Amino acid sequence: MSSSSDPLAGRHVLVTGGSGSLGRGVVRVLQDRGATVHVSPDPPALHLDDEAQTVALFATLPPLWASVHLVGGFAMSKLVDTSLADLEAQWRINAVTCFLCCREAARNMIATGDGGRIVNVAARAALVPPGGMAAYVAGKAAVVGLTQSIAAELAADRILVNAIAPSIIDTPANRAAMPAADHASWPTPDQIAEAIAYLVSPHNSLTSGAVVPVYGRA
């Protein structure tokens, strides 16, 4: 149960991808801090790389304090085996969803006039690009650039825009895919959620345009 002393009490927060492994942790942590959390529907009910559908989603929302954009996708393959369709798919699920959600969140917050917070999800691979992930790196690098450009533009509106950059997240699916890995070194969804909760909190009054590494010990 939240109280009026909770930092997000009485504030509305959208979380896209809120039903996934990371999303559930983020929703739980934000609710624990008093936020009223709105979770976007999953495909096929809603595709956030579709402009009309994204505009329609934000039209249903109350004035937002924060918008957290977790929707994204991952793919890896050798460059010579990566098709243009693969690149375009990663671009749409990562860069296009980020752009459309940031734009609509900004419209919502500017209309309210009370400032706000936007958090995107980049990736360690966008900051330290490995081989074998060209399409994914391109999509997530766009998230980094969008975050920094949008942060500069929205500063006058008191809207702080940041991104987190996870490595491999400790989820059941990732453990199953990499059973021999050092799972204890991976950041957990709840640990990443704590970083997001700070970035969307009113207590964060300075940080904007940052891409915050949340690698754990990986």
PDB file of N, CA, C and O in Angstrom, residues 18-92:
ATOM      1  N   GLY A  18       5.189  -4.072 -20.254  1.00  0.00           N
ATOM      2  CA  GLY A  18       5.095  -4.279 -18.809  1.00  0.00           C
ATOM      3  C   GLY A  18       4.739  -5.681 -18.384  1.00  0.00           C
ATOM      4  O   GLY A  18       4.802  -5.994 -17.191  1.00  0.00           O
ATOM      5  N   SER A  19       4.409  -6.537 -19.335  1.00  0.00           N
ATOM      6  CA  SER A  19       4.057  -7.910 -18.957  1.00  0.00           C
ATOM      7  C   SER A  19       5.226  -8.870 -19.130  1.00  0.00           C
ATOM      8  O   SER A  19       5.100 -10.063 -18.838  1.00  0.00           O
ATOM      9  N   GLY A  20       6.373  -8.387 -19.608  1.00  0.00           N
ATOM     10  CA  GLY A  20       7.543  -9.238 -19.768  1.00  0.00           C
ATOM     11  C   GLY A  20       8.306  -9.423 -18.466  1.00  0.00           C
ATOM     12  O   GLY A  20       7.933  -8.867 -17.417  1.00  0.00           O
ATOM     13  N   SER A  21       9.391 -10.168 -18.517  1.00  0.00           N
ATOM     14  CA  SER A  21      10.159 -10.454 -17.305  1.00  0.00           C
ATOM     15  C   SER A  21      10.700  -9.178 -16.668  1.00  0.00           C
ATOM     16  O   SER A  21      10.609  -8.994 -15.450  1.00  0.00           O
ATOM     17  N   LEU A  22      11.284  -8.297 -17.461  1.00  0.00           N
ATOM     18  CA  LEU A  22      11.726  -7.016 -16.921  1.00  0.00           C
ATOM     19  C   LEU A  22      10.547  -6.141 -16.577  1.00  0.00           C
ATOM     20  O   LEU A  22      10.521  -5.490 -15.522  1.00  0.00           O
ATOM     21  N   GLY A  23       9.547  -6.115 -17.433  1.00  0.00           N
ATOM     22  CA  GLY A  23       8.393  -5.246 -17.225  1.00  0.00           C
ATOM     23  C   GLY A  23       7.660  -5.504 -15.928  1.00  0.00           C
ATOM     24  O   GLY A  23       7.259  -4.565 -15.237  1.00  0.00           O
ATOM     25  N   ARG A  24       7.511  -6.777 -15.573  1.00  0.00           N
ATOM     26  CA  ARG A  24       6.808  -7.087 -14.323  1.00  0.00           C
ATOM     27  C   ARG A  24       7.560  -6.537 -13.122  1.00  0.00           C
ATOM     28  O   ARG A  24       6.952  -6.034 -12.174  1.00  0.00           O
ATOM     29  N   GLY A  25       8.888  -6.618 -13.169  1.00  0.00           N
ATOM     30  CA  GLY A  25       9.682  -6.047 -12.084  1.00  0.00           C
ATOM     31  C   GLY A  25       9.544  -4.542 -12.024  1.00  0.00           C
ATOM     32  O   GLY A  25       9.427  -3.957 -10.941  1.00  0.00           O
ATOM     33  N   VAL A  26       9.557  -3.884 -13.181  1.00  0.00           N
ATOM     34  CA  VAL A  26       9.422  -2.430 -13.214  1.00  0.00           C
ATOM     35  C   VAL A  26       8.057  -2.000 -12.707  1.00  0.00           C
ATOM     36  O   VAL A  26       7.945  -1.073 -11.888  1.00  0.00           O
ATOM     37  N   VAL A  27       7.021  -2.667 -13.148  1.00  0.00           N
ATOM     38  CA  VAL A  27       5.667  -2.323 -12.692  1.00  0.00           C
ATOM     39  C   VAL A  27       5.559  -2.476 -11.183  1.00  0.00           C
ATOM     40  O   VAL A  27       5.027  -1.597 -10.485  1.00  0.00           O
ATOM     41  N   ARG A  28       6.078  -3.558 -10.654  1.00  0.00           N
ATOM     42  CA  ARG A  28       5.996  -3.812  -9.212  1.00  0.00           C
ATOM     43  C   ARG A  28       6.730  -2.734  -8.415  1.00  0.00           C
ATOM     44  O   ARG A  28       6.196  -2.195  -7.431  1.00  0.00           O
ATOM     45  N   VAL A  29       7.943  -2.401  -8.833  1.00  0.00           N
ATOM     46  CA  VAL A  29       8.722  -1.398  -8.102  1.00  0.00           C
ATOM     47  C   VAL A  29       8.053  -0.022  -8.173  1.00  0.00           C
ATOM     48  O   VAL A  29       7.992   0.701  -7.172  1.00  0.00           O
ATOM     49  N   LEU A  30       7.541   0.354  -9.330  1.00  0.00           N
ATOM     50  CA  LEU A  30       6.884   1.654  -9.454  1.00  0.00           C
ATOM     51  C   LEU A  30       5.601   1.710  -8.622  1.00  0.00           C
ATOM     52  O   LEU A  30       5.299   2.728  -7.987  1.00  0.00           O
ATOM     53  N   GLN A  31       4.861   0.625  -8.619  1.00  0.00           N
ATOM     54  CA  GLN A  31       3.653   0.588  -7.783  1.00  0.00           C
ATOM     55  C   GLN A  31       4.016   0.673  -6.307  1.00  0.00           C
ATOM     56  O   GLN A  31       3.311   1.336  -5.527  1.00  0.00           O
ATOM     57  N   ASP A  32       5.102   0.027  -5.909  1.00  0.00           N
ATOM     58  CA  ASP A  32       5.538   0.101  -4.516  1.00  0.00           C
ATOM     59  C   ASP A  32       5.876   1.530  -4.108  1.00  0.00           C
ATOM     60  O   ASP A  32       5.816   1.868  -2.918  1.00  0.00           O
ATOM     61  N   ARG A  33       6.242   2.355  -5.078  1.00  0.00           N
ATOM     62  CA  ARG A  33       6.556   3.763  -4.798  1.00  0.00           C
ATOM     63  C   ARG A  33       5.359   4.681  -4.992  1.00  0.00           C
ATOM     64  O   ARG A  33       5.485   5.898  -4.977  1.00  0.00           O
ATOM     65  N   GLY A  34       4.190   4.078  -5.174  1.00  0.00           N
ATOM     66  CA  GLY A  34       2.961   4.856  -5.182  1.00  0.00           C
ATOM     67  C   GLY A  34       2.417   5.218  -6.541  1.00  0.00           C
ATOM     68  O   GLY A  34       1.364   5.857  -6.631  1.00  0.00           O
ATOM     69  N   ALA A  35       3.105   4.846  -7.622  1.00  0.00           N
ATOM     70  CA  ALA A  35       2.649   5.232  -8.955  1.00  0.00           C
ATOM     71  C   ALA A  35       1.392   4.474  -9.359  1.00  0.00           C
ATOM     72  O   ALA A  35       1.194   3.311  -8.976  1.00  0.00           O
ATOM     73  N   THR A  36       0.561   5.136 -10.138  1.00  0.00           N
ATOM     74  CA  THR A  36      -0.516   4.461 -10.856  1.00  0.00           C
ATOM     75  C   THR A  36       0.059   4.062 -12.203  1.00  0.00           C
ATOM     76  O   THR A  36       0.386   4.923 -13.030  1.00  0.00           O
ATOM     77  N   VAL A  37       0.233   2.761 -12.413  1.00  0.00           N
ATOM     78  CA  VAL A  37       0.952   2.267 -13.586  1.00  0.00           C
ATOM     79  C   VAL A  37      -0.032   1.785 -14.645  1.00  0.00           C
ATOM     80  O   VAL A  37      -0.942   1.002 -14.365  1.00  0.00           O
ATOM     81  N   HIS A  38       0.178   2.258 -15.864  1.00  0.00           N
ATOM     82  CA  HIS A  38      -0.585   1.823 -17.029  1.00  0.00           C
ATOM     83  C   HIS A  38       0.336   0.961 -17.883  1.00  0.00           C
ATOM     84  O   HIS A  38       1.457   1.368 -18.196  1.00  0.00           O
ATOM     85  N   VAL A  39      -0.131  -0.230 -18.267  1.00  0.00           N
ATOM     86  CA  VAL A  39       0.670  -1.162 -19.050  1.00  0.00           C
ATOM     87  C   VAL A  39       0.061  -1.286 -20.436  1.00  0.00           C
ATOM     88  O   VAL A  39      -1.145  -1.559 -20.572  1.00  0.00           O
ATOM     89  N   SER A  40       0.874  -1.089 -21.465  1.00  0.00           N
ATOM     90  CA  SER A  40       0.358  -1.181 -22.834  1.00  0.00           C
ATOM     91  C   SER A  40       0.052  -2.628 -23.184  1.00  0.00           C
ATOM     92  O   SER A  40       0.751  -3.545 -22.734  1.00  0.00           O
ATOM     93  N   PRO A  41      -0.979  -2.870 -24.005  1.00  0.00           N
ATOM     94  CA  PRO A  41      -1.279  -4.236 -24.430  1.00  0.00           C
ATOM     95  C   PRO A  41      -0.155  -4.826 -25.270  1.00  0.00           C
ATOM     96  O   PRO A  41       0.588  -4.112 -25.943  1.00  0.00           O
ATOM     97  N   ASP A  42      -0.039  -6.140 -25.220  1.00  0.00           N
ATOM     98  CA  ASP A  42       0.960  -6.845 -26.016  1.00  0.00           C
ATOM     99  C   ASP A  42       0.437  -7.095 -27.432  1.00  0.00           C
ATOM    100  O   ASP A  42      -0.767  -7.154 -27.656  1.00  0.00           O
ATOM    101  N   PRO A  43       1.345  -7.289 -28.415  1.00  0.00           N
ATOM    102  CA  PRO A  43       0.910  -7.765 -29.725  1.00  0.00           C
ATOM    103  C   PRO A  43       0.195  -9.108 -29.566  1.00  0.00           C
ATOM    104  O   PRO A  43       0.545  -9.871 -28.657  1.00  0.00           O
ATOM    105  N   PRO A  44      -0.800  -9.405 -30.417  1.00  0.00           N
ATOM    106  CA  PRO A  44      -1.230  -8.634 -31.583  1.00  0.00           C
ATOM    107  C   PRO A  44      -2.240  -7.522 -31.266  1.00  0.00           C
ATOM    108  O   PRO A  44      -2.702  -6.863 -32.185  1.00  0.00           O
ATOM    109  N   ALA A  45      -2.564  -7.335 -29.988  1.00  0.00           N
ATOM    110  CA  ALA A  45      -3.535  -6.291 -29.656  1.00  0.00           C
ATOM    111  C   ALA A  45      -3.002  -4.900 -29.982  1.00  0.00           C
ATOM    112  O   ALA A  45      -3.764  -3.998 -30.335  1.00  0.00           O
ATOM    113  N   LEU A  46      -1.691  -4.718 -29.866  1.00  0.00           N
ATOM    114  CA  LEU A  46      -1.094  -3.404 -30.109  1.00  0.00           C
ATOM    115  C   LEU A  46       0.329  -3.581 -30.611  1.00  0.00           C
ATOM    116  O   LEU A  46       1.115  -4.340 -30.044  1.00  0.00           O
ATOM    117  N   HIS A  47       0.661  -2.858 -31.671  1.00  0.00           N
ATOM    118  CA  HIS A  47       2.017  -2.845 -32.208  1.00  0.00           C
ATOM    119  C   HIS A  47       2.538  -1.418 -32.113  1.00  0.00           C
ATOM    120  O   HIS A  47       2.051  -0.517 -32.799  1.00  0.00           O
ATOM    121  N   LEU A  48       3.544  -1.210 -31.273  1.00  0.00           N
ATOM    122  CA  LEU A  48       4.026   0.142 -31.022  1.00  0.00           C
ATOM    123  C   LEU A  48       4.978   0.653 -32.094  1.00  0.00           C
ATOM    124  O   LEU A  48       5.467   1.780 -31.988  1.00  0.00           O
ATOM    125  N   ASP A  49       5.218  -0.132 -33.151  1.00  0.00           N
ATOM    126  CA  ASP A  49       5.922   0.393 -34.314  1.00  0.00           C
ATOM    127  C   ASP A  49       4.941   0.882 -35.373  1.00  0.00           C
ATOM    128  O   ASP A  49       5.345   1.296 -36.461  1.00  0.00           O
ATOM    129  N   ASP A  50       3.658   0.862 -35.038  1.00  0.00           N
ATOM    130  CA  ASP A  50       2.604   1.375 -35.910  1.00  0.00           C
ATOM    131  C   ASP A  50       2.193   2.751 -35.397  1.00  0.00           C
ATOM    132  O   ASP A  50       1.749   2.880 -34.251  1.00  0.00           O
ATOM    133  N   GLU A  51       2.338   3.769 -36.218  1.00  0.00           N
ATOM    134  CA  GLU A  51       2.104   5.135 -35.760  1.00  0.00           C
ATOM    135  C   GLU A  51       0.673   5.341 -35.283  1.00  0.00           C
ATOM    136  O   GLU A  51       0.441   5.907 -34.202  1.00  0.00           O
ATOM    137  N   ALA A  52      -0.295   4.897 -36.056  1.00  0.00           N
ATOM    138  CA  ALA A  52      -1.690   5.130 -35.690  1.00  0.00           C
ATOM    139  C   ALA A  52      -2.037   4.435 -34.378  1.00  0.00           C
ATOM    140  O   ALA A  52      -2.745   5.005 -33.526  1.00  0.00           O
ATOM    141  N   GLN A  53      -1.553   3.214 -34.188  1.00  0.00           N
ATOM    142  CA  GLN A  53      -1.863   2.487 -32.961  1.00  0.00           C
ATOM    143  C   GLN A  53      -1.204   3.143 -31.748  1.00  0.00           C
ATOM    144  O   GLN A  53      -1.797   3.199 -30.662  1.00  0.00           O
ATOM    145  N   THR A  54       0.009   3.647 -31.929  1.00  0.00           N
ATOM    146  CA  THR A  54       0.703   4.289 -30.812  1.00  0.00           C
ATOM    147  C   THR A  54       0.018   5.599 -30.438  1.00  0.00           C
ATOM    148  O   THR A  54      -0.184   5.898 -29.252  1.00  0.00           O
ATOM    149  N   VAL A  55      -0.361   6.383 -31.435  1.00  0.00           N
ATOM    150  CA  VAL A  55      -1.093   7.623 -31.168  1.00  0.00           C
ATOM    151  C   VAL A  55      -2.393   7.311 -30.431  1.00  0.00           C
ATOM    152  O   VAL A  55      -2.760   7.995 -29.461  1.00  0.00           O
ATOM    153  N   ALA A  56      -3.091   6.269 -30.861  1.00  0.00           N
ATOM    154  CA  ALA A  56      -4.362   5.901 -30.228  1.00  0.00           C
ATOM    155  C   ALA A  56      -4.162   5.478 -28.778  1.00  0.00           C
ATOM    156  O   ALA A  56      -4.975   5.803 -27.901  1.00  0.00           O
ATOM    157  N   LEU A  57      -3.072   4.740 -28.500  1.00  0.00           N
ATOM    158  CA  LEU A  57      -2.798   4.336 -27.116  1.00  0.00           C
ATOM    159  C   LEU A  57      -2.640   5.560 -26.223  1.00  0.00           C
ATOM    160  O   LEU A  57      -3.274   5.652 -25.166  1.00  0.00           O
ATOM    161  N   PHE A  58      -1.797   6.489 -26.609  1.00  0.00           N
ATOM    162  CA  PHE A  58      -1.543   7.650 -25.758  1.00  0.00           C
ATOM    163  C   PHE A  58      -2.770   8.533 -25.610  1.00  0.00           C
ATOM    164  O   PHE A  58      -2.919   9.216 -24.587  1.00  0.00           O
ATOM    165  N   ALA A  59      -3.654   8.490 -26.594  1.00  0.00           N
ATOM    166  CA  ALA A  59      -4.890   9.281 -26.498  1.00  0.00           C
ATOM    167  C   ALA A  59      -5.804   8.773 -25.396  1.00  0.00           C
ATOM    168  O   ALA A  59      -6.666   9.514 -24.912  1.00  0.00           O
ATOM    169  N   THR A  60      -5.623   7.511 -24.988  1.00  0.00           N
ATOM    170  CA  THR A  60      -6.469   6.942 -23.930  1.00  0.00           C
ATOM    171  C   THR A  60      -5.931   7.234 -22.530  1.00  0.00           C
ATOM    172  O   THR A  60      -6.600   6.940 -21.543  1.00  0.00           O
ATOM    173  N   LEU A  61      -4.722   7.796 -22.431  1.00  0.00           N
ATOM    174  CA  LEU A  61      -4.055   7.916 -21.146  1.00  0.00           C
ATOM    175  C   LEU A  61      -4.326   9.263 -20.481  1.00  0.00           C
ATOM    176  O   LEU A  61      -4.517  10.277 -21.157  1.00  0.00           O
ATOM    177  N   PRO A  62      -4.295   9.294 -19.153  1.00  0.00           N
ATOM    178  CA  PRO A  62      -4.394  10.562 -18.435  1.00  0.00           C
ATOM    179  C   PRO A  62      -3.081  11.327 -18.555  1.00  0.00           C
ATOM    180  O   PRO A  62      -2.113  10.818 -19.138  1.00  0.00           O
ATOM    181  N   PRO A  63      -3.001  12.533 -18.021  1.00  0.00           N
ATOM    182  CA  PRO A  63      -1.717  13.235 -18.000  1.00  0.00           C
ATOM    183  C   PRO A  63      -0.653  12.384 -17.307  1.00  0.00           C
ATOM    184  O   PRO A  63      -0.846  11.920 -16.189  1.00  0.00           O
ATOM    185  N   LEU A  64       0.441  12.176 -17.994  1.00  0.00           N
ATOM    186  CA  LEU A  64       1.498  11.297 -17.496  1.00  0.00           C
ATOM    187  C   LEU A  64       2.593  12.081 -16.788  1.00  0.00           C
ATOM    188  O   LEU A  64       2.980  13.163 -17.238  1.00  0.00           O
ATOM    189  N   TRP A  65       3.103  11.495 -15.727  1.00  0.00           N
ATOM    190  CA  TRP A  65       4.339  11.990 -15.132  1.00  0.00           C
ATOM    191  C   TRP A  65       5.542  11.329 -15.797  1.00  0.00           C
ATOM    192  O   TRP A  65       6.572  11.963 -16.009  1.00  0.00           O
ATOM    193  N   ALA A  66       5.411  10.041 -16.132  1.00  0.00           N
ATOM    194  CA  ALA A  66       6.540   9.316 -16.700  1.00  0.00           C
ATOM    195  C   ALA A  66       6.067   8.301 -17.729  1.00  0.00           C
ATOM    196  O   ALA A  66       4.937   7.801 -17.653  1.00  0.00           O
ATOM    197  N   SER A  67       6.961   8.009 -18.681  1.00  0.00           N
ATOM    198  CA  SER A  67       6.699   6.992 -19.698  1.00  0.00           C
ATOM    199  C   SER A  67       7.961   6.157 -19.833  1.00  0.00           C
ATOM    200  O   SER A  67       9.047   6.685 -20.131  1.00  0.00           O
ATOM    201  N   VAL A  68       7.832   4.853 -19.583  1.00  0.00           N
ATOM    202  CA  VAL A  68       8.960   3.933 -19.569  1.00  0.00           C
ATOM    203  C   VAL A  68       8.782   2.964 -20.737  1.00  0.00           C
ATOM    204  O   VAL A  68       7.788   2.240 -20.803  1.00  0.00           O
ATOM    205  N   HIS A  69       9.747   2.930 -21.642  1.00  0.00           N
ATOM    206  CA  HIS A  69       9.586   2.216 -22.905  1.00  0.00           C
ATOM    207  C   HIS A  69      10.473   0.976 -22.938  1.00  0.00           C
ATOM    208  O   HIS A  69      11.655   1.048 -23.274  1.00  0.00           O
ATOM    209  N   LEU A  70       9.892  -0.160 -22.562  1.00  0.00           N
ATOM    210  CA  LEU A  70      10.636  -1.411 -22.473  1.00  0.00           C
ATOM    211  C   LEU A  70      10.502  -2.274 -23.716  1.00  0.00           C
ATOM    212  O   LEU A  70      11.258  -3.237 -23.874  1.00  0.00           O
ATOM    213  N   VAL A  71       9.546  -1.975 -24.591  1.00  0.00           N
ATOM    214  CA  VAL A  71       9.353  -2.799 -25.779  1.00  0.00           C
ATOM    215  C   VAL A  71      10.610  -2.771 -26.642  1.00  0.00           C
ATOM    216  O   VAL A  71      11.183  -1.711 -26.904  1.00  0.00           O
ATOM    217  N   GLY A  72      11.049  -3.931 -27.069  1.00  0.00           N
ATOM    218  CA  GLY A  72      12.220  -4.031 -27.919  1.00  0.00           C
ATOM    219  C   GLY A  72      12.421  -5.475 -28.332  1.00  0.00           C
ATOM    220  O   GLY A  72      11.635  -6.355 -27.968  1.00  0.00           O
ATOM    221  N   GLY A  73      13.459  -5.712 -29.105  1.00  0.00           N
ATOM    222  CA  GLY A  73      13.713  -7.059 -29.576  1.00  0.00           C
ATOM    223  C   GLY A  73      15.196  -7.303 -29.746  1.00  0.00           C
ATOM    224  O   GLY A  73      15.997  -6.364 -29.777  1.00  0.00           O
ATOM    225  N   PHE A  74      15.556  -8.562 -29.852  1.00  0.00           N
ATOM    226  CA  PHE A  74      16.963  -8.960 -29.965  1.00  0.00           C
ATOM    227  C   PHE A  74      17.112  -9.964 -31.108  1.00  0.00           C
ATOM    228  O   PHE A  74      16.233 -10.809 -31.326  1.00  0.00           O
ATOM    229  N   ALA A  75      18.216  -9.841 -31.827  1.00  0.00           N
ATOM    230  CA  ALA A  75      18.566 -10.838 -32.837  1.00  0.00           C
ATOM    231  C   ALA A  75      20.075 -10.822 -33.002  1.00  0.00           C
ATOM    232  O   ALA A  75      20.722  -9.787 -32.814  1.00  0.00           O
ATOM    233  N   MET A  76      20.623 -11.951 -33.342  1.00  0.00           N
ATOM    234  CA  MET A  76      22.058 -11.996 -33.624  1.00  0.00           C
ATOM    235  C   MET A  76      22.316 -12.950 -34.785  1.00  0.00           C
ATOM    236  O   MET A  76      21.653 -13.989 -34.927  1.00  0.00           O
ATOM    237  N   SER A  77      23.245 -12.568 -35.631  1.00  0.00           N
ATOM    238  CA  SER A  77      23.676 -13.411 -36.743  1.00  0.00           C
ATOM    239  C   SER A  77      24.925 -12.780 -37.341  1.00  0.00           C
ATOM    240  O   SER A  77      25.179 -11.580 -37.168  1.00  0.00           O
ATOM    241  N   LYS A  78      25.688 -13.561 -38.052  1.00  0.00           N
ATOM    242  CA  LYS A  78      26.834 -13.025 -38.754  1.00  0.00           C
ATOM    243  C   LYS A  78      26.378 -12.000 -39.790  1.00  0.00           C
ATOM    244  O   LYS A  78      25.291 -12.115 -40.358  1.00  0.00           O
ATOM    245  N   LEU A  79      27.218 -11.016 -40.032  1.00  0.00           N
ATOM    246  CA  LEU A  79      26.881  -9.968 -40.986  1.00  0.00           C
ATOM    247  C   LEU A  79      26.483 -10.555 -42.339  1.00  0.00           C
ATOM    248  O   LEU A  79      25.472 -10.138 -42.928  1.00  0.00           O
ATOM    249  N   VAL A  80      27.233 -11.540 -42.816  1.00  0.00           N
ATOM    250  CA  VAL A  80      26.956 -12.085 -44.142  1.00  0.00           C
ATOM    251  C   VAL A  80      25.660 -12.883 -44.180  1.00  0.00           C
ATOM    252  O   VAL A  80      25.144 -13.178 -45.265  1.00  0.00           O
ATOM    253  N   ASP A  81      25.132 -13.218 -43.016  1.00  0.00           N
ATOM    254  CA  ASP A  81      23.869 -13.959 -42.951  1.00  0.00           C
ATOM    255  C   ASP A  81      22.693 -13.064 -42.558  1.00  0.00           C
ATOM    256  O   ASP A  81      21.575 -13.556 -42.377  1.00  0.00           O
ATOM    257  N   THR A  82      22.936 -11.761 -42.405  1.00  0.00           N
ATOM    258  CA  THR A  82      21.893 -10.820 -41.976  1.00  0.00           C
ATOM    259  C   THR A  82      21.261 -10.178 -43.196  1.00  0.00           C
ATOM    260  O   THR A  82      21.949  -9.528 -43.998  1.00  0.00           O
ATOM    261  N   SER A  83      19.959 -10.329 -43.321  1.00  0.00           N
ATOM    262  CA  SER A  83      19.244  -9.763 -44.465  1.00  0.00           C
ATOM    263  C   SER A  83      18.813  -8.334 -44.170  1.00  0.00           C
ATOM    264  O   SER A  83      18.803  -7.878 -43.017  1.00  0.00           O
ATOM    265  N   LEU A  84      18.435  -7.626 -45.219  1.00  0.00           N
ATOM    266  CA  LEU A  84      17.868  -6.300 -45.026  1.00  0.00           C
ATOM    267  C   LEU A  84      16.594  -6.383 -44.193  1.00  0.00           C
ATOM    268  O   LEU A  84      16.335  -5.519 -43.352  1.00  0.00           O
ATOM    269  N   ALA A  85      15.823  -7.431 -44.391  1.00  0.00           N
ATOM    270  CA  ALA A  85      14.612  -7.619 -43.591  1.00  0.00           C
ATOM    271  C   ALA A  85      14.949  -7.770 -42.113  1.00  0.00           C
ATOM    272  O   ALA A  85      14.218  -7.271 -41.242  1.00  0.00           O
ATOM    273  N   ASP A  86      16.059  -8.446 -41.797  1.00  0.00           N
ATOM    274  CA  ASP A  86      16.491  -8.579 -40.406  1.00  0.00           C
ATOM    275  C   ASP A  86      16.819  -7.206 -39.814  1.00  0.00           C
ATOM    276  O   ASP A  86      16.441  -6.897 -38.677  1.00  0.00           O
ATOM    277  N   LEU A  87      17.553  -6.404 -40.584  1.00  0.00           N
ATOM    278  CA  LEU A  87      17.900  -5.064 -40.125  1.00  0.00           C
ATOM    279  C   LEU A  87      16.653  -4.221 -39.919  1.00  0.00           C
ATOM    280  O   LEU A  87      16.502  -3.540 -38.891  1.00  0.00           O
ATOM    281  N   GLU A  88      15.747  -4.256 -40.868  1.00  0.00           N
ATOM    282  CA  GLU A  88      14.524  -3.460 -40.761  1.00  0.00           C
ATOM    283  C   GLU A  88      13.668  -3.907 -39.584  1.00  0.00           C
ATOM    284  O   GLU A  88      13.045  -3.081 -38.910  1.00  0.00           O
ATOM    285  N   ALA A  89      13.642  -5.203 -39.305  1.00  0.00           N
ATOM    286  CA  ALA A  89      12.863  -5.699 -38.166  1.00  0.00           C
ATOM    287  C   ALA A  89      13.422  -5.182 -36.855  1.00  0.00           C
ATOM    288  O   ALA A  89      12.678  -4.758 -35.963  1.00  0.00           O
ATOM    289  N   GLN A  90      14.751  -5.200 -36.707  1.00  0.00           N
ATOM    290  CA  GLN A  90      15.364  -4.684 -35.482  1.00  0.00           C
ATOM    291  C   GLN A  90      15.192  -3.166 -35.377  1.00  0.00           C
ATOM    292  O   GLN A  90      15.007  -2.632 -34.274  1.00  0.00           O
ATOM    293  N   TRP A  91      15.255  -2.495 -36.491  1.00  0.00           N
ATOM    294  CA  TRP A  91      15.047  -1.048 -36.495  1.00  0.00           C
ATOM    295  C   TRP A  91      13.632  -0.708 -36.024  1.00  0.00           C
ATOM    296  O   TRP A  91      13.430   0.170 -35.199  1.00  0.00           O
ATOM    297  N   ARG A  92      12.653  -1.442 -36.514  1.00  0.00           N
ATOM    298  CA  ARG A  92      11.264  -1.128 -36.155  1.00  0.00           C
ATOM    299  C   ARG A  92      10.981  -1.443 -34.687  1.00  0.00           C
ATOM    300  O   ARG A  92      10.382  -0.637 -33.978  1.00  0.00           O
TER     301      ARG A  92
END
